[in-house]
Coordinates of C-alpha atoms and ligand atoms in Angstrom, one line a residue:
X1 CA -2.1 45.9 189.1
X2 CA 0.7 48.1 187.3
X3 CA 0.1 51.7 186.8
X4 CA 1.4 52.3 182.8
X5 CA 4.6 54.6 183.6
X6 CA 6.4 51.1 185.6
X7 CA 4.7 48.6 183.0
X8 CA 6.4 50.7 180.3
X9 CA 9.9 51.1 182.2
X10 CA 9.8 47.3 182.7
X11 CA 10.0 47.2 179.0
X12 CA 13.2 49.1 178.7
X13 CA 10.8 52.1 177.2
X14 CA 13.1 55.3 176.8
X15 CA 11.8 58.1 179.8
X16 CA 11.2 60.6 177.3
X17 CA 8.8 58.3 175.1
X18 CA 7.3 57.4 178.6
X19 CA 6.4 61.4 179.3
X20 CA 5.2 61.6 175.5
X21 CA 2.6 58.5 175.8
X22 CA 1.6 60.4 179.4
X23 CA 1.2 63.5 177.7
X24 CA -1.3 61.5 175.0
X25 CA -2.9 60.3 177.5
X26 CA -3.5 63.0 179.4
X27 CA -5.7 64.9 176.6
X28 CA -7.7 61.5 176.2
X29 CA -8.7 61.1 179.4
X30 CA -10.2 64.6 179.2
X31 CA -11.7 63.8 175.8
X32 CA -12.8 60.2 177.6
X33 CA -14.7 62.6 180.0
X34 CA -16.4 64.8 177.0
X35 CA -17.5 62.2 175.4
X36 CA -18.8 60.0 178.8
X37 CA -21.2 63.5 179.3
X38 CA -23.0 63.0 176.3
X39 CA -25.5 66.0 175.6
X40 CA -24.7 67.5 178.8
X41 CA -20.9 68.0 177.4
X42 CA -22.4 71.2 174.7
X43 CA -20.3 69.5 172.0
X44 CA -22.0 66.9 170.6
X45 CA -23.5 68.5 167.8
X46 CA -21.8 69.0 163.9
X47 CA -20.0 72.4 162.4
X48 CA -20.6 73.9 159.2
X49 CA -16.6 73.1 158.7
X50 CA -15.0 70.6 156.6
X51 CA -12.1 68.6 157.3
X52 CA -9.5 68.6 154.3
X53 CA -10.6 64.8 153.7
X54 CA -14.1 66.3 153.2
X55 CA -15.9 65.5 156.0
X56 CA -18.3 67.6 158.4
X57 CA -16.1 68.3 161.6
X58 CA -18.5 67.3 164.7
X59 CA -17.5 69.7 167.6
X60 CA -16.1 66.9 169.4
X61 CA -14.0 66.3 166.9
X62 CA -12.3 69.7 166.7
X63 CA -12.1 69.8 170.7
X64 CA -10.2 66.3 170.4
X65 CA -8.6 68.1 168.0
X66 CA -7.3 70.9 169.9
X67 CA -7.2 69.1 173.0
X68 CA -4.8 66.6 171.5
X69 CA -2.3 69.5 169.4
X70 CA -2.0 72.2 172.1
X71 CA -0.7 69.3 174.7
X72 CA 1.7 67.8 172.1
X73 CA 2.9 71.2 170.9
X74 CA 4.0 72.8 174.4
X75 CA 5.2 69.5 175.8
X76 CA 8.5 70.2 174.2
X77 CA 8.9 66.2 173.1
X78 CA 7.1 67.1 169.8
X79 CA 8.8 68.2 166.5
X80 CA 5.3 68.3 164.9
X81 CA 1.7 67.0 164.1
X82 CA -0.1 65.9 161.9
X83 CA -4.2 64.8 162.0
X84 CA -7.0 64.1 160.5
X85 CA -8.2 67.5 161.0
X86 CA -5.7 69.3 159.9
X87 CA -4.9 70.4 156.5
X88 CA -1.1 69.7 156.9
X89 CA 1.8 68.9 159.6
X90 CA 1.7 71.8 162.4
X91 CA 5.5 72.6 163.5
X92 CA 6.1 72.2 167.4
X93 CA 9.7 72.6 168.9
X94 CA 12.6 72.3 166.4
X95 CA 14.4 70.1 169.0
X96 CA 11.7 67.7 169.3
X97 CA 12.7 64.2 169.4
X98 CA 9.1 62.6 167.8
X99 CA 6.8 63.6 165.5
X100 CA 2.8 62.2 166.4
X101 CA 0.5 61.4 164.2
X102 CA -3.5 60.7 165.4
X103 CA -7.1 61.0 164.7
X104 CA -8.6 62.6 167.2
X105 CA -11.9 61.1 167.3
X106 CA -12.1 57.3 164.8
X107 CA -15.5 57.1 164.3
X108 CA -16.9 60.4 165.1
X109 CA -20.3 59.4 162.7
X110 CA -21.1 57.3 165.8
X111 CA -21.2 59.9 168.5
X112 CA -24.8 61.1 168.3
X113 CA -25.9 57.1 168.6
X114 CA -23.4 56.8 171.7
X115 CA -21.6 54.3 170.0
X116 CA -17.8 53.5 169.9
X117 CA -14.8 55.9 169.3
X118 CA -11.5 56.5 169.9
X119 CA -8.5 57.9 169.4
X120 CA -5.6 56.5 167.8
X121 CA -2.1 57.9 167.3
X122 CA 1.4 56.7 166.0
X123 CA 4.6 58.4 167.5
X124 CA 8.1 58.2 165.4
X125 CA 11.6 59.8 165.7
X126 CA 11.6 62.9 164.0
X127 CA 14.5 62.4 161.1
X128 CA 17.6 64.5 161.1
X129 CA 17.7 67.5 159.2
X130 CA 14.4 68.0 158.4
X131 CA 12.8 71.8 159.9
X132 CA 9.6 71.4 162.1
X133 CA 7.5 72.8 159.2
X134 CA 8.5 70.2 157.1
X135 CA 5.3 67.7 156.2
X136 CA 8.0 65.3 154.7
X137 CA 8.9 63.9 158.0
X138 CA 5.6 62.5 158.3
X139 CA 6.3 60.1 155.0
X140 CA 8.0 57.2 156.5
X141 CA 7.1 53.5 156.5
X142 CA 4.7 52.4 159.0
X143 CA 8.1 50.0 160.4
X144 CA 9.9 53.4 161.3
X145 CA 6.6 53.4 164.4
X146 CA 7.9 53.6 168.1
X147 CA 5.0 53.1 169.3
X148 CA 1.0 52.8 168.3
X149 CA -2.1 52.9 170.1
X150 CA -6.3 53.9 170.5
X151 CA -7.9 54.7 173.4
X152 CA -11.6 53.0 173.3
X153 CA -14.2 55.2 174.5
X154 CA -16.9 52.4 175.7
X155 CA -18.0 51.1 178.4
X156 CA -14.4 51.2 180.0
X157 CA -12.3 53.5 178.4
X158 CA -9.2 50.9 177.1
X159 CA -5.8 52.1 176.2
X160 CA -4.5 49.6 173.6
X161 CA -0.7 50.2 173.3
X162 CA 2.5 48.9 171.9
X163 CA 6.3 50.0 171.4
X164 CA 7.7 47.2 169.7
X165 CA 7.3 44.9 172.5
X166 CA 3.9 43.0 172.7
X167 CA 0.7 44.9 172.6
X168 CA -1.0 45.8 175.8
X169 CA -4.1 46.8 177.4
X170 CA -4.6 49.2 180.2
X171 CA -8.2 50.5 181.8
X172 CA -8.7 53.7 182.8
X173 CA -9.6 53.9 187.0
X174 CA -12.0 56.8 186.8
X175 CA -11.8 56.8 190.6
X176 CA -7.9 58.1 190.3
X177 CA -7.3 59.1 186.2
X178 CA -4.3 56.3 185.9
X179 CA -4.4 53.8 183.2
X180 CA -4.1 50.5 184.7
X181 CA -2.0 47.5 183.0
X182 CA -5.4 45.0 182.6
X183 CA -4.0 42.1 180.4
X184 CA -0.1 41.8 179.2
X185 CA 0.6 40.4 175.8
X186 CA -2.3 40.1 173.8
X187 CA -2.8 37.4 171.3
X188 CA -5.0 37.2 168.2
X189 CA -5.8 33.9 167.6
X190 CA -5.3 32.8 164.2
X191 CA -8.1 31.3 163.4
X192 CA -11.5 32.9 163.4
X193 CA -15.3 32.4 162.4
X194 CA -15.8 36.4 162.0
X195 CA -15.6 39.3 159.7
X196 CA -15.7 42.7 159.4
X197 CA -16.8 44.9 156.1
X198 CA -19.3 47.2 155.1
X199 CA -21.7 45.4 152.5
X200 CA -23.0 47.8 151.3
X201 CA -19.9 48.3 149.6
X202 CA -19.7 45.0 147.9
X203 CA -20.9 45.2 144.8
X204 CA -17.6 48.1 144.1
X205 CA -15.0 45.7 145.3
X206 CA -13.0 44.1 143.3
X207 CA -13.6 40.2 142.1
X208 CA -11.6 38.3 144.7
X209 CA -12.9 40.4 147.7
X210 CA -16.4 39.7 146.1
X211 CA -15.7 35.9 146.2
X212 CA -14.0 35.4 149.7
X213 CA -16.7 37.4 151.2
X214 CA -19.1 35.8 148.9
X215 CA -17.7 31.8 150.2
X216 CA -17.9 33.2 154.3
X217 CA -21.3 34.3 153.4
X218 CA -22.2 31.4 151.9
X219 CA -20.6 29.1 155.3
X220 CA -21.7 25.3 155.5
X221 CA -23.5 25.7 152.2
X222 CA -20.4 26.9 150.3
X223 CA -16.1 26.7 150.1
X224 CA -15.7 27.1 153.9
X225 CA -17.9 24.3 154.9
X226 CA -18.5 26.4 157.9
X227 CA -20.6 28.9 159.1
X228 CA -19.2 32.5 159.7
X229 CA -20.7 35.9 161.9
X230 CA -20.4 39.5 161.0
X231 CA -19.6 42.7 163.5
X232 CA -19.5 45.8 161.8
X233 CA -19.0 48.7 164.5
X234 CA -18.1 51.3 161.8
X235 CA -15.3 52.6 164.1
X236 CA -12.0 51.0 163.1
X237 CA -10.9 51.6 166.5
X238 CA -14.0 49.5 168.0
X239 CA -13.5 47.0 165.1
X240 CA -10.1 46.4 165.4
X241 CA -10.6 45.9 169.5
X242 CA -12.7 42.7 168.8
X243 CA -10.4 41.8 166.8
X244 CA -8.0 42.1 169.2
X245 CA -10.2 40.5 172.3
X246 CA -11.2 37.6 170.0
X247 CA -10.3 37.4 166.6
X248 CA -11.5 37.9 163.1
X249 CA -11.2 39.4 160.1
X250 CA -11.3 43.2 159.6
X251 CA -11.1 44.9 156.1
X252 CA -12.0 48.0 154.5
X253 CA -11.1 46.9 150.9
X254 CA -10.3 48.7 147.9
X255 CA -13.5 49.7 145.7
X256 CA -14.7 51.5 142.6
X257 CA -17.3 53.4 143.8
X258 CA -15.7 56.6 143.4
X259 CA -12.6 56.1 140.8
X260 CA -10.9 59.3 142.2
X261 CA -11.3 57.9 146.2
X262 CA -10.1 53.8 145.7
X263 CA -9.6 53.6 149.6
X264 CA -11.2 54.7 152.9
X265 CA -9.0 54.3 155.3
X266 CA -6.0 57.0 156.0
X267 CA -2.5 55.0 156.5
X268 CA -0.8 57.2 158.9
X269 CA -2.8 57.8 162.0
X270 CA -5.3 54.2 160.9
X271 CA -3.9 51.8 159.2
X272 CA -0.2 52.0 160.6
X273 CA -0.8 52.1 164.2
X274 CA -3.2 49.4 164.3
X275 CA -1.0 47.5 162.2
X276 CA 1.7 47.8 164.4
X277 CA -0.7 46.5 167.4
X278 CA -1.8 43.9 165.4
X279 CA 1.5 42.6 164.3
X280 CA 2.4 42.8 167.6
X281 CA -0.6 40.4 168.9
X282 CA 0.5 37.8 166.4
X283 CA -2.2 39.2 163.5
X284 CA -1.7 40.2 159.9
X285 CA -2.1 43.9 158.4
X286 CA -2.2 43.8 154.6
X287 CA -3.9 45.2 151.5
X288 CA -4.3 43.0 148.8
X289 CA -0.3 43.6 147.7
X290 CA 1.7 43.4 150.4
X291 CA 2.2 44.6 154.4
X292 CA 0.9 47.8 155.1
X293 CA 4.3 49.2 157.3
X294 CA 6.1 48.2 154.5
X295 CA 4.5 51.2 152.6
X296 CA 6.3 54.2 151.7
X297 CA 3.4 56.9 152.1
X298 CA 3.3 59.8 149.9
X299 CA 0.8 61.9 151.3
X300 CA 0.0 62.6 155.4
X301 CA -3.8 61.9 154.6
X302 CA -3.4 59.0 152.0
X303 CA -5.9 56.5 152.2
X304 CA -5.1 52.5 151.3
X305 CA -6.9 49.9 151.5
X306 CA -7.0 47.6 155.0
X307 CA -7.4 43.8 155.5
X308 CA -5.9 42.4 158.9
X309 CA -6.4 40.3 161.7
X310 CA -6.4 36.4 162.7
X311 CA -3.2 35.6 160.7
X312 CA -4.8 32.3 158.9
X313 CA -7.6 33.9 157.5
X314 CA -5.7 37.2 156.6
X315 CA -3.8 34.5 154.7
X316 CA -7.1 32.9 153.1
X317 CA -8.3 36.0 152.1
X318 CA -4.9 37.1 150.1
X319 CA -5.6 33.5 148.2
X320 CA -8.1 34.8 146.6
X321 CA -6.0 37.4 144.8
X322 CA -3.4 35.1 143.3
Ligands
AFP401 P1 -15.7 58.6 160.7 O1 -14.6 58.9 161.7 O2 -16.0 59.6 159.7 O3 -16.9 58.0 161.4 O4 -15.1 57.3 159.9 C1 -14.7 56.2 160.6 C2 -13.8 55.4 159.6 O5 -12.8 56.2 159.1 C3 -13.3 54.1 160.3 O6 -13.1 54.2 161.6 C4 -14.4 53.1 160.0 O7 -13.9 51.8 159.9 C5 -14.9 53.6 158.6 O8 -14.6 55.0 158.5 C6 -16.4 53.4 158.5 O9 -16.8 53.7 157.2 P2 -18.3 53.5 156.8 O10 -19.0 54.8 157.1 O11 -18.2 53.2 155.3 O12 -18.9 52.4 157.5

């Protein structure tokens, strides 16, 4: 079994971008053991902070946090960072080839049920002529990625990872700290009896989200003429990993419960990287208008709305809308 630094040079993967991903990696595997202690890791409990999106900051998340920006900033690799705990980009070295983009800790409302998070992160060139301090780096098209991934704290802790060739997975062997290369290539098939959403939400969507999910609801009784399950992990980075291992259909769609907030999900450190790795497994990342790394973001924490996976019923779904 390949340790990750030969897997990636067998794919032509530049040293430097080999050194970066390590570097990642490296503050994830310490986060993988924070979060494996549970209780006995004195960070599992919620600040009296609030993120710029809003949110309470869970201690874990601000360690992941720091964990994750002080590794990137001194590795020298990094122009800048930007998360979803911070309020804007953070400047690293001027020369930096790459700017990262991550969250942290995806999920972080499932920590005190020991449930499943993660981290993601996106890494791009950092464009010419643009200072370290400069947020505008950040707002380019989720195509512009050279590489995507999550690390999946669960049972095993998975590293899912592309850089433009195929997406990967590699296990963590506690016994020595390497990631191991577990399964080359992976596929999502493009068909698939399962869906993703939150339901609660349905009743905001918007009409032809309402009637797809209404007619997989509905299975041998309705449209489909067949019957249809529903997984809802409530950590993109756990719901995107089935989708990944088997299939399905994941989407956080567009609703109007609060006019001012149409979309949950952030585009540059959720939506673009697992686009990217589901692209790469043969899968479909859309909103309801067009490919998501086709987007040209305006804002390092804007949300948009999500539906990807098995490539056929990405494609049903998008029927609706016409
Ligand atoms: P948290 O990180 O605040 O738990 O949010 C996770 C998330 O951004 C994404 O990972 C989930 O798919 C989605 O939110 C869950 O949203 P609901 O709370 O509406 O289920």
């Amino acid at each position: 079994m390949q340790r990750i630094a030969p897997a990636l040079r067998q794919d032509n993967v530049p040293l430097d971008l080999i050194s970066l991903i390590k570097t990642v990696l490296a503050a994830c595997k310490e986060i993988s053991f924070r979060v494996g202690q549970g209780h006995l890791s004195g960070v599992m409990g919620s600040t009296l902070d609030e993120n710029i999106q809003g949110e309470v900051q869970k201690e874990l998340d601000v360690v992941s946090n720091q964990l994750l920006k002080d590794i990137l900033l001194e590795s020298g690799f990094v122009k800048a960072i930007s998360s979803e705990e911070e309020d804007t980009s953070v400047a690293g070295n001027e020369n930096g080839k790459y700017i990262v983009s991550f969250d942290p800790l995806d999920g972080s409302s499932n920590i005190e049920i020991n449930s499943l998070i993660g981290t993601i992160f996106s890494i791009m060139e950092a464009p010419e002529g643009m200072s370290a301090d400069n947020p505008d780096m950040f707002k380019q098209p989720g195509v512009n990625q050279v590489c995507a991934g999550y690390v999946l704290y669960g049972p095993a802790t998975i590293l899912a990872l592309t850089t433009g060739k195929g997406t990967h997975f590699y296990t963590l062997d506690k016994t020595h700290g390497s990631f191991m290369l577990t399964e080359r290539n992976v596929m999502v098939s493009e068909e698939t009896s399962e869906f993703a959403a939150n339901m609660s939400n349905q009743r905001f969507w918007h009409k032809p989200m309402q009637n797809y999910i209404n007619d997989l609801v509905a299975g041998t009784d309705g449209a489909r003429e067949r019957n249809f399950n529903m997984r809802w992990i409530a950590a993109m980075v756990g719901d995107v990993h089935r989708v990944l291992v088997r299939g399905g259909l994941f989407t956080y769609p567009a609703d109007t419960k609060d006019p001012k907030k149409p979309y949950k999900l952030r585009l540059m450190y959720e939506a673009n990287p697992m686009s990217f790795l589901i692209e790469q497994a043969g899968g479909l990342s859309v909103t309801s208008e067009g490919r998501i790394m086709e987007m040209q973001p305006t804002d390092i924490h804007q949300r948009v709305e999500v539906i990807l996976g098995s490539k056929n019923e990405v494609e049903k779904c998008l029927s609706y809308y016409k």
